[in-house]
mmCIF file of C-alpha atoms in Angstrom:
data_model
loop_
_atom_site.group_PDB
_atom_site.id
_atom_site.type_symbol
_atom_site.label_atom_id
_atom_site.label_comp_id
_atom_site.label_asym_id
_atom_site.label_seq_id
_atom_site.Cartn_x
_atom_site.Cartn_y
_atom_site.Cartn_z
ATOM 1 C CA UNK A 1 -20.560 -27.055 -30.545
ATOM 2 C CA UNK A 2 -23.400 -25.043 -29.050
ATOM 3 C CA UNK A 3 -23.129 -26.993 -25.797
ATOM 4 C CA UNK A 4 -19.410 -26.238 -25.537
ATOM 5 C CA UNK A 5 -20.047 -22.529 -26.055
ATOM 6 C CA UNK A 6 -22.618 -22.396 -23.277
ATOM 7 C CA UNK A 7 -20.322 -24.378 -20.952
ATOM 8 C CA UNK A 8 -17.520 -21.937 -21.748
ATOM 9 C CA UNK A 9 -19.890 -19.050 -21.047
ATOM 10 C CA UNK A 10 -20.754 -20.509 -17.649
ATOM 11 C CA UNK A 11 -17.084 -20.943 -16.741
ATOM 12 C CA UNK A 12 -16.267 -17.401 -17.888
ATOM 13 C CA UNK A 13 -19.197 -15.948 -15.928
ATOM 14 C CA UNK A 14 -18.074 -17.729 -12.763
ATOM 15 C CA UNK A 15 -14.350 -16.941 -13.119
ATOM 16 C CA UNK A 16 -14.150 -13.505 -11.496
ATOM 17 C CA UNK A 17 -16.885 -13.985 -8.831
ATOM 18 C CA UNK A 18 -15.478 -17.422 -7.989
ATOM 19 C CA UNK A 19 -11.942 -16.162 -7.515
ATOM 20 C CA UNK A 20 -13.091 -13.195 -5.439
ATOM 21 C CA UNK A 21 -15.154 -15.501 -3.225
ATOM 22 C CA UNK A 22 -12.117 -17.755 -2.756
ATOM 23 C CA UNK A 23 -9.919 -14.779 -1.889
ATOM 24 C CA UNK A 24 -12.385 -13.300 0.598
ATOM 25 C CA UNK A 25 -13.041 -16.665 2.247
ATOM 26 C CA UNK A 26 -9.526 -18.082 2.444
ATOM 27 C CA UNK A 27 -6.811 -15.476 1.786
ATOM 28 C CA UNK A 28 -8.242 -12.558 3.786
ATOM 29 C CA UNK A 29 -8.650 -14.626 7.008
ATOM 30 C CA UNK A 30 -5.080 -15.896 6.579
ATOM 31 C CA UNK A 31 -3.771 -12.359 6.323
ATOM 32 C CA UNK A 32 -5.874 -11.375 9.329
ATOM 33 C CA UNK A 33 -4.286 -14.174 11.339
ATOM 34 C CA UNK A 34 -0.818 -13.006 10.260
ATOM 35 C CA UNK A 35 -1.641 -9.530 11.543
ATOM 36 C CA UNK A 36 -3.015 -10.943 14.786
ATOM 37 C CA UNK A 37 0.281 -12.777 15.429
ATOM 38 C CA UNK A 38 2.192 -9.493 15.226
ATOM 39 C CA UNK A 39 -0.221 -7.420 17.273
ATOM 40 C CA UNK A 40 0.188 -7.179 21.016
ATOM 41 C CA UNK A 41 -2.110 -5.152 23.289
ATOM 42 C CA UNK A 42 0.565 -2.445 23.482
ATOM 43 C CA UNK A 43 1.058 -2.302 19.698
ATOM 44 C CA UNK A 44 -2.696 -2.126 19.213
ATOM 45 C CA UNK A 45 -3.043 0.614 21.839
ATOM 46 C CA UNK A 46 -0.332 2.680 20.163
ATOM 47 C CA UNK A 47 -1.898 2.157 16.747
ATOM 48 C CA UNK A 48 -5.289 3.357 17.984
ATOM 49 C CA UNK A 49 -3.721 6.336 19.768
ATOM 50 C CA UNK A 50 -2.055 7.401 16.503
ATOM 51 C CA UNK A 51 -4.714 6.671 13.901
ATOM 52 C CA UNK A 52 -7.881 7.012 15.972
ATOM 53 C CA UNK A 53 -6.993 9.776 18.439
ATOM 54 C CA UNK A 54 -9.766 11.009 20.699
ATOM 55 C CA UNK A 55 -12.031 8.103 19.796
ATOM 56 C CA UNK A 56 -13.513 6.033 22.579
ATOM 57 C CA UNK A 57 -12.005 2.591 22.179
ATOM 58 C CA UNK A 58 -13.119 -0.722 23.650
ATOM 59 C CA UNK A 59 -10.762 -2.444 26.063
ATOM 60 C CA UNK A 60 -9.852 -5.071 23.451
ATOM 61 C CA UNK A 61 -7.331 -3.030 21.499
ATOM 62 C CA UNK A 62 -6.211 -5.910 19.295
ATOM 63 C CA UNK A 63 -9.774 -6.579 18.179
ATOM 64 C CA UNK A 64 -10.218 -2.906 17.295
ATOM 65 C CA UNK A 65 -7.153 -2.941 15.029
ATOM 66 C CA UNK A 66 -8.275 -6.162 13.384
ATOM 67 C CA UNK A 67 -11.583 -4.470 12.658
ATOM 68 C CA UNK A 68 -9.632 -1.694 10.983
ATOM 69 C CA UNK A 69 -8.038 -4.345 8.751
ATOM 70 C CA UNK A 70 -11.446 -5.867 8.068
ATOM 71 C CA UNK A 71 -12.795 -2.468 6.985
ATOM 72 C CA UNK A 72 -10.664 -2.815 3.851
ATOM 73 C CA UNK A 73 -12.216 -6.242 3.155
ATOM 74 C CA UNK A 74 -15.797 -5.696 4.208
ATOM 75 C CA UNK A 75 -17.988 -8.487 2.700
ATOM 76 C CA UNK A 76 -20.747 -5.998 1.848
ATOM 77 C CA UNK A 77 -18.286 -4.009 -0.297
ATOM 78 C CA UNK A 78 -17.081 -7.155 -2.032
ATOM 79 C CA UNK A 79 -20.701 -8.071 -2.744
ATOM 80 C CA UNK A 80 -21.747 -4.609 -3.912
ATOM 81 C CA UNK A 81 -18.718 -3.896 -6.112
ATOM 82 C CA UNK A 82 -18.582 -7.528 -7.223
ATOM 83 C CA UNK A 83 -22.123 -7.175 -8.541
ATOM 84 C CA UNK A 84 -21.112 -3.936 -10.237
ATOM 85 C CA UNK A 85 -18.297 -5.826 -12.006
ATOM 86 C CA UNK A 86 -20.423 -8.898 -12.739
ATOM 87 C CA UNK A 87 -23.192 -7.097 -14.623
ATOM 88 C CA UNK A 88 -21.095 -5.722 -17.538
ATOM 89 C CA UNK A 89 -19.177 -8.997 -17.560
ATOM 90 C CA UNK A 90 -22.362 -11.070 -17.835
ATOM 91 C CA UNK A 91 -23.973 -8.848 -20.460
ATOM 92 C CA UNK A 92 -20.821 -8.750 -22.560
ATOM 93 C CA UNK A 93 -20.091 -12.481 -22.331
ATOM 94 C CA UNK A 94 -23.674 -13.408 -23.238
ATOM 95 C CA UNK A 95 -23.402 -11.083 -26.247
ATOM 96 C CA UNK A 96 -20.120 -12.730 -27.243
ATOM 97 C CA UNK A 97 -21.630 -16.227 -26.972
ATOM 98 C CA UNK A 98 -24.677 -15.176 -29.002
ATOM 99 C CA UNK A 99 -22.406 -13.577 -31.614
ATOM 100 C CA UNK A 100 -20.307 -16.749 -31.937
ATOM 101 C CA UNK A 101 -23.439 -18.869 -32.386
ATOM 102 C CA UNK A 102 -24.901 -16.459 -34.911
ATOM 103 C CA UNK A 103 -21.698 -16.255 -36.936
ATOM 104 C CA UNK A 104 -21.310 -20.037 -36.792
ATOM 105 C CA UNK A 105 -24.816 -20.496 -38.200
ATOM 106 C CA UNK A 106 -24.078 -17.881 -40.892
ATOM 107 C CA UNK A 107 -26.959 -15.748 -39.707
ATOM 108 C CA UNK A 108 -27.111 -12.111 -40.817
ATOM 109 C CA UNK A 109 -29.523 -10.855 -38.169
ATOM 110 C CA UNK A 110 -29.583 -10.403 -34.411
ATOM 111 C CA UNK A 111 -26.254 -10.895 -32.653
ATOM 112 C CA UNK A 112 -24.483 -11.444 -35.966
ATOM 113 C CA UNK A 113 -24.831 -7.716 -36.632
ATOM 114 C CA UNK A 114 -22.597 -6.821 -33.683
ATOM 115 C CA UNK A 115 -19.314 -5.505 -35.139
ATOM 116 C CA UNK A 116 -16.428 -7.952 -34.812
ATOM 117 C CA UNK A 117 -14.247 -5.128 -33.528
ATOM 118 C CA UNK A 118 -16.654 -4.464 -30.647
ATOM 119 C CA UNK A 119 -16.643 -8.159 -29.688
ATOM 120 C CA UNK A 120 -12.850 -8.323 -29.633
ATOM 121 C CA UNK A 121 -12.617 -5.029 -27.747
ATOM 122 C CA UNK A 122 -14.883 -6.330 -24.992
ATOM 123 C CA UNK A 123 -13.001 -9.629 -24.796
ATOM 124 C CA UNK A 124 -9.784 -7.658 -24.341
ATOM 125 C CA UNK A 125 -11.307 -5.704 -21.464
ATOM 126 C CA UNK A 126 -12.654 -8.861 -19.862
ATOM 127 C CA UNK A 127 -9.298 -10.645 -20.146
ATOM 128 C CA UNK A 128 -7.593 -7.643 -18.556
ATOM 129 C CA UNK A 129 -10.138 -7.627 -15.715
ATOM 130 C CA UNK A 130 -9.663 -11.349 -15.038
ATOM 131 C CA UNK A 131 -5.886 -10.959 -15.146
ATOM 132 C CA UNK A 132 -5.973 -7.943 -12.812
ATOM 133 C CA UNK A 133 -8.154 -9.700 -10.235
ATOM 134 C CA UNK A 134 -6.007 -12.845 -10.230
ATOM 135 C CA UNK A 135 -2.750 -10.859 -10.225
ATOM 136 C CA UNK A 136 -3.916 -8.740 -7.292
ATOM 137 C CA UNK A 137 -4.995 -11.875 -5.482
ATOM 138 C CA UNK A 138 -1.604 -13.474 -6.065
ATOM 139 C CA UNK A 139 0.066 -10.349 -4.706
ATOM 140 C CA UNK A 140 -2.414 -10.396 -1.796
ATOM 141 C CA UNK A 141 -3.577 -6.854 -2.594
ATOM 142 C CA UNK A 142 -7.075 -7.618 -3.848
ATOM 143 C CA UNK A 143 -9.557 -5.188 -2.307
ATOM 144 C CA UNK A 144 -13.143 -4.339 -3.329
ATOM 145 C CA UNK A 145 -11.963 -1.241 -5.202
ATOM 146 C CA UNK A 146 -10.137 -3.571 -7.609
ATOM 147 C CA UNK A 147 -13.533 -4.871 -8.706
ATOM 148 C CA UNK A 148 -14.705 -1.339 -9.413
ATOM 149 C CA UNK A 149 -11.623 -0.808 -11.588
ATOM 150 C CA UNK A 150 -12.420 -4.022 -13.451
ATOM 151 C CA UNK A 151 -16.009 -2.913 -14.056
ATOM 152 C CA UNK A 152 -14.947 0.467 -15.424
ATOM 153 C CA UNK A 153 -12.350 -1.201 -17.638
ATOM 154 C CA UNK A 154 -14.972 -3.503 -19.174
ATOM 155 C CA UNK A 155 -17.368 -0.604 -19.677
ATOM 156 C CA UNK A 156 -14.664 1.447 -21.382
ATOM 157 C CA UNK A 157 -13.161 -1.413 -23.377
ATOM 158 C CA UNK A 158 -15.490 -1.234 -26.387
ATOM 159 C CA UNK A 159 -15.291 2.536 -27.058
ATOM 160 C CA UNK A 160 -11.579 2.570 -26.208
ATOM 161 C CA UNK A 161 -10.648 -0.402 -28.372
ATOM 162 C CA UNK A 162 -12.961 0.708 -31.170
ATOM 163 C CA UNK A 163 -11.492 4.211 -31.253
ATOM 164 C CA UNK A 164 -7.898 3.021 -31.490
ATOM 165 C CA UNK A 165 -8.749 0.348 -34.048
ATOM 166 C CA UNK A 166 -9.880 3.054 -36.470
ATOM 167 C CA UNK A 167 -6.239 4.040 -36.895
ATOM 168 C CA UNK A 168 -5.327 0.849 -38.761
ATOM 169 C CA UNK A 169 -6.504 -1.220 -41.709
ATOM 170 C CA UNK A 170 -9.904 -2.846 -41.386
ATOM 171 C CA UNK A 171 -8.444 -6.364 -41.554
ATOM 172 C CA UNK A 172 -6.545 -5.945 -38.272
ATOM 173 C CA UNK A 173 -9.040 -3.717 -36.466
ATOM 174 C CA UNK A 174 -10.427 -6.503 -34.217
ATOM 175 C CA UNK A 175 -6.966 -7.618 -33.129
ATOM 176 C CA UNK A 176 -5.833 -4.093 -32.295
ATOM 177 C CA UNK A 177 -9.070 -3.484 -30.399
ATOM 178 C CA UNK A 178 -8.408 -6.628 -28.333
ATOM 179 C CA UNK A 179 -4.771 -5.655 -27.709
ATOM 180 C CA UNK A 180 -5.661 -2.127 -26.592
ATOM 181 C CA UNK A 181 -8.433 -3.279 -24.252
ATOM 182 C CA UNK A 182 -6.291 -6.036 -22.739
ATOM 183 C CA UNK A 183 -3.204 -3.862 -22.363
ATOM 184 C CA UNK A 184 -1.858 -4.278 -18.773
ATOM 185 C CA UNK A 185 -1.478 -0.594 -17.982
ATOM 186 C CA UNK A 186 -0.872 -1.105 -14.256
ATOM 187 C CA UNK A 187 2.028 -3.478 -14.843
ATOM 188 C CA UNK A 188 3.529 -1.128 -17.398
ATOM 189 C CA UNK A 189 3.122 1.794 -15.001
ATOM 190 C CA UNK A 190 4.854 -0.146 -12.223
ATOM 191 C CA UNK A 191 7.663 -1.119 -14.594
ATOM 192 C CA UNK A 192 8.155 2.472 -15.757
ATOM 193 C CA UNK A 193 8.156 3.691 -12.150
ATOM 194 C CA UNK A 194 10.770 1.104 -11.271
ATOM 195 C CA UNK A 195 12.964 2.053 -14.230
ATOM 196 C CA UNK A 196 12.637 5.749 -13.381
ATOM 197 C CA UNK A 197 13.615 5.082 -9.766
ATOM 198 C CA UNK A 198 16.640 3.085 -10.903
ATOM 199 C CA UNK A 199 17.705 5.924 -13.166
ATOM 200 C CA UNK A 200 17.354 8.454 -10.344
ATOM 201 C CA UNK A 201 20.113 6.646 -8.479
ATOM 202 C CA UNK A 202 22.556 7.923 -11.071
ATOM 203 C CA UNK A 203 21.043 11.287 -11.957
ATOM 204 C CA UNK A 204 21.248 14.278 -9.622
ATOM 205 C CA UNK A 205 18.214 16.374 -8.741
ATOM 206 C CA UNK A 206 17.660 19.840 -7.244
ATOM 207 C CA UNK A 207 17.862 19.968 -3.426
ATOM 208 C CA UNK A 208 14.578 19.624 -1.583
ATOM 209 C CA UNK A 209 13.347 20.217 1.935
ATOM 210 C CA UNK A 210 14.439 17.366 4.257
ATOM 211 C CA UNK A 211 10.934 16.013 4.691
ATOM 212 C CA UNK A 212 10.379 16.052 0.925
ATOM 213 C CA UNK A 213 13.537 14.126 0.045
ATOM 214 C CA UNK A 214 13.089 11.106 -2.159
ATOM 215 C CA UNK A 215 12.648 7.902 -0.211
ATOM 216 C CA UNK A 216 15.593 6.225 -1.904
ATOM 217 C CA UNK A 217 17.841 9.069 -0.668
ATOM 218 C CA UNK A 218 16.865 8.809 2.996
ATOM 219 C CA UNK A 219 15.686 5.204 3.429
ATOM 220 C CA UNK A 220 18.205 3.229 1.365
ATOM 221 C CA UNK A 221 16.928 -0.163 2.562
ATOM 222 C CA UNK A 222 13.895 0.121 0.258
ATOM 223 C CA UNK A 223 14.336 -1.595 -3.104
ATOM 224 C CA UNK A 224 13.015 -0.212 -6.371
ATOM 225 C CA UNK A 225 10.176 -2.767 -6.541
ATOM 226 C CA UNK A 226 8.863 -1.709 -3.134
ATOM 227 C CA UNK A 227 9.355 1.963 -3.992
ATOM 228 C CA UNK A 228 7.217 1.543 -7.097
ATOM 229 C CA UNK A 229 4.493 -0.154 -5.041
ATOM 230 C CA UNK A 230 4.590 2.614 -2.442
ATOM 231 C CA UNK A 231 4.357 5.281 -5.119
ATOM 232 C CA UNK A 232 1.303 3.554 -6.525
ATOM 233 C CA UNK A 233 -0.531 4.125 -3.212
ATOM 234 C CA UNK A 234 0.619 7.760 -2.970
ATOM 235 C CA UNK A 235 3.709 7.405 -0.751
ATOM 236 C CA UNK A 236 6.516 9.327 -2.469
ATOM 237 C CA UNK A 237 8.323 11.323 0.226
ATOM 238 C CA UNK A 238 9.966 10.710 3.578
ATOM 239 C CA UNK A 239 7.073 12.375 5.392
ATOM 240 C CA UNK A 240 4.498 10.286 3.502
ATOM 241 C CA UNK A 241 6.173 7.089 4.677
ATOM 242 C CA UNK A 242 7.024 8.273 8.199
ATOM 243 C CA UNK A 243 3.377 8.982 9.022
ATOM 244 C CA UNK A 244 1.732 6.327 6.862
ATOM 245 C CA UNK A 245 -0.750 3.817 8.240
ATOM 246 C CA UNK A 246 1.135 0.484 8.257
ATOM 247 C CA UNK A 247 -2.106 -1.506 8.096
ATOM 248 C CA UNK A 248 -3.166 0.379 4.970
ATOM 249 C CA UNK A 249 0.221 -0.285 3.364
ATOM 250 C CA UNK A 250 -0.081 -3.950 4.314
ATOM 251 C CA UNK A 251 -3.470 -4.205 2.607
ATOM 252 C CA UNK A 252 -2.806 -2.104 -0.496
ATOM 253 C CA UNK A 253 0.717 -3.254 -1.352
ATOM 254 C CA UNK A 254 0.974 -6.747 0.107
ATOM 255 C CA UNK A 255 4.373 -5.862 1.595
ATOM 256 C CA UNK A 256 5.284 -7.644 4.865
ATOM 257 C CA UNK A 257 4.228 -5.595 7.874
ATOM 258 C CA UNK A 258 7.500 -5.935 9.776
ATOM 259 C CA UNK A 259 9.463 -4.733 6.760
ATOM 260 C CA UNK A 260 7.125 -1.751 6.403
ATOM 261 C CA UNK A 261 7.630 -0.875 10.075
ATOM 262 C CA UNK A 262 11.424 -0.950 9.566
ATOM 263 C CA UNK A 263 11.068 1.559 6.733
ATOM 264 C CA UNK A 264 8.713 3.756 8.743
ATOM 265 C CA UNK A 265 11.227 3.711 11.609
ATOM 266 C CA UNK A 266 14.030 4.896 9.313
ATOM 267 C CA UNK A 267 11.775 7.477 7.639
ATOM 268 C CA UNK A 268 10.775 8.980 10.997
ATOM 269 C CA UNK A 269 14.424 9.554 11.871
ATOM 270 C CA UNK A 270 15.127 11.092 8.457
ATOM 271 C CA UNK A 271 12.077 13.312 8.785
ATOM 272 C CA UNK A 272 13.511 14.828 11.989
ATOM 273 C CA UNK A 273 17.203 15.122 11.152
ATOM 274 C CA UNK A 274 17.198 15.436 7.355
ATOM 275 C CA UNK A 275 20.622 15.188 5.767
ATOM 276 C CA UNK A 276 22.225 14.439 9.152
ATOM 277 C CA UNK A 277 20.707 10.953 9.067
ATOM 278 C CA UNK A 278 23.887 9.522 7.501
ATOM 279 C CA UNK A 279 25.983 10.920 10.389
ATOM 280 C CA UNK A 280 23.644 9.339 12.932
ATOM 281 C CA UNK A 281 23.844 5.992 11.185
ATOM 282 C CA UNK A 282 27.636 6.200 11.344
ATOM 283 C CA UNK A 283 27.289 6.518 15.120
ATOM 284 C CA UNK A 284 25.031 3.479 15.332
ATOM 285 C CA UNK A 285 21.732 5.376 15.484
ATOM 286 C CA UNK A 286 19.937 4.158 12.385
ATOM 287 C CA UNK A 287 16.298 4.585 13.306
ATOM 288 C CA UNK A 288 13.898 6.791 15.218
ATOM 289 C CA UNK A 289 13.480 4.142 17.921
ATOM 290 C CA UNK A 290 17.248 4.006 18.503
ATOM 291 C CA UNK A 291 17.353 7.810 18.710
ATOM 292 C CA UNK A 292 14.478 7.697 21.205
ATOM 293 C CA UNK A 293 16.340 5.176 23.338
ATOM 294 C CA UNK A 294 19.474 7.300 23.141
ATOM 295 C CA UNK A 295 17.518 10.244 24.535
ATOM 296 C CA UNK A 296 16.148 8.134 27.403
ATOM 297 C CA UNK A 297 19.583 6.733 28.241
ATOM 298 C CA UNK A 298 21.706 9.880 27.983
ATOM 299 C CA UNK A 299 19.613 12.981 27.556
ATOM 300 C CA UNK A 300 16.930 12.962 30.203
ATOM 301 C CA UNK A 301 16.175 12.198 33.804
ATOM 302 C CA UNK A 302 12.975 11.772 35.775
ATOM 303 C CA UNK A 303 11.773 14.722 37.810
ATOM 304 C CA UNK A 304 9.926 14.513 41.102
ATOM 305 C CA UNK A 305 6.628 14.034 39.295
ATOM 306 C CA UNK A 306 8.029 11.235 37.107
ATOM 307 C CA UNK A 307 8.168 13.436 34.010
ATOM 308 C CA UNK A 308 11.238 13.087 31.810
ATOM 309 C CA UNK A 309 13.283 16.297 31.777
ATOM 310 C CA UNK A 310 16.262 17.442 29.736
ATOM 311 C CA UNK A 311 19.501 17.803 31.656
ATOM 312 C CA UNK A 312 21.210 21.167 31.670
ATOM 313 C CA UNK A 313 24.580 21.655 29.963
ATOM 314 C CA UNK A 314 26.531 21.054 33.187
ATOM 315 C CA UNK A 315 25.386 17.475 33.527
ATOM 316 C CA UNK A 316 25.395 16.355 29.898
ATOM 317 C CA UNK A 317 26.866 12.929 29.248
ATOM 318 C CA UNK A 318 29.901 12.552 27.030
ATOM 319 C CA UNK A 319 27.783 10.652 24.484
ATOM 320 C CA UNK A 320 25.514 13.665 24.026
ATOM 321 C CA UNK A 321 28.463 16.028 23.608
ATOM 322 C CA UNK A 322 30.001 13.654 21.061
ATOM 323 C CA UNK A 323 26.728 13.483 19.124
ATOM 324 C CA UNK A 324 26.447 17.273 19.108
ATOM 325 C CA UNK A 325 30.028 17.546 17.858
ATOM 326 C CA UNK A 326 29.442 15.063 15.036
ATOM 327 C CA UNK A 327 26.261 16.831 13.950
ATOM 328 C CA UNK A 328 27.861 20.241 14.287
ATOM 329 C CA UNK A 329 24.990 21.724 16.285
ATOM 330 C CA UNK A 330 24.671 22.830 19.947
ATOM 331 C CA UNK A 331 24.048 20.114 22.514
ATOM 332 C CA UNK A 332 20.889 21.776 23.804
ATOM 333 C CA UNK A 333 19.457 21.723 20.263
ATOM 334 C CA UNK A 334 20.308 18.042 19.887
ATOM 335 C CA UNK A 335 18.508 17.227 23.125
ATOM 336 C CA UNK A 336 15.432 19.248 22.229
ATOM 337 C CA UNK A 337 15.300 17.551 18.836
ATOM 338 C CA UNK A 338 15.601 14.121 20.423
ATOM 339 C CA UNK A 339 13.000 15.022 23.036
ATOM 340 C CA UNK A 340 10.548 15.991 20.304
ATOM 341 C CA UNK A 341 11.270 12.759 18.454
ATOM 342 C CA UNK A 342 10.889 10.741 21.646
ATOM 343 C CA UNK A 343 7.471 12.266 22.256
ATOM 344 C CA UNK A 344 6.194 11.515 18.748
ATOM 345 C CA UNK A 345 3.368 8.953 19.045
ATOM 346 C CA UNK A 346 4.393 7.430 15.715
ATOM 347 C CA UNK A 347 7.801 6.632 17.214
ATOM 348 C CA UNK A 348 6.053 5.078 20.214
ATOM 349 C CA UNK A 349 4.030 2.914 17.803
ATOM 350 C CA UNK A 350 7.154 1.641 16.057
ATOM 351 C CA UNK A 351 8.825 1.136 19.429
ATOM 352 C CA UNK A 352 5.905 -1.007 20.545
ATOM 353 C CA UNK A 353 6.241 -3.141 17.415
ATOM 354 C CA UNK A 354 9.756 -4.042 18.509
ATOM 355 C CA UNK A 355 8.539 -4.922 21.998
ATOM 356 C CA UNK A 356 10.478 -2.193 23.808
ATOM 357 C CA UNK A 357 7.734 0.262 24.633
ATOM 358 C CA UNK A 358 9.799 3.217 25.857
ATOM 359 C CA UNK A 359 7.209 5.636 24.466
ATOM 360 C CA UNK A 360 3.764 6.110 25.980
ATOM 361 C CA UNK A 361 0.492 5.315 24.220
ATOM 362 C CA UNK A 362 -2.775 6.493 25.644
ATOM 363 C CA UNK A 363 -6.252 5.735 24.320
ATOM 364 C CA UNK A 364 -9.639 6.780 25.603
ATOM 365 C CA UNK A 365 -11.387 3.744 26.970
ATOM 366 C CA UNK A 366 -15.085 3.214 26.375
#
């Protein structure tokens, strides 16, 4: 019996560090390779121009972006925060094993004096931590900060579970302490967010500024599951999504990068035109990149110095006049709006993702 307990202790001690080591060694490189397949030198240059402006960049733009991805998965952070999570885990599991042995031998001293409620509370916290690490790994969103969360959960499990267990009869105190400590709060929070977002589809809300509109109102292609994941990382409005770092979203949510770029493209258009986005979609302009291409095709010409200029009213194409009529705003305002959108470096980044590259991306070379 004693041998089995110590074997179980060894397996439990190795569970979290072993899974994290597997994730860092096998899953992270796979995700890095997936990102590398999408990146082209132009995409990487645009990304660096947007998210590292003014920084002197090496000529290998792709490598620089991959290093940005690796910053989220730095081995030193995994090691440091993994150790932070391992210490309370090891201390608690050794105490649990000693308590089981002491109780089994009917001892009344040493580890046997540890309250049963405290033992169950810690086990609940440890089970939650193991579940959270494996669940994040399965979702491909395991980052070093997850290990810090696990450590804090284990440290708080005993006082938290013990406090709540005092509300019930003594006979069920250990079980309640375990249930409270192992309660999957993140999953419940995601579920509640999803349900709230589903309900908002049917319940009206006060009008908001265009850039603060709810994502589901302006980017209808996003499902409630993805919306809940985006909200968890602080992306709740059109502006948040339009100017979000796609690599960060990739790492922290596990959502496919190309799908995220599609949403960013739609959010950028909605951020510029607000409630008129539905009218633009009806005309076949459903994204910021398409609006940018429309401006290049119909709203500008190249001057003597190669700079793109806006035509005057006398030479406007019929397509521009039709667009102005549909939107109900002057043609000159439409062109200025499209010119501003066309010059947005975030639009150029999305454009580069689709391989068109109408926008310009400039980085400072080292």
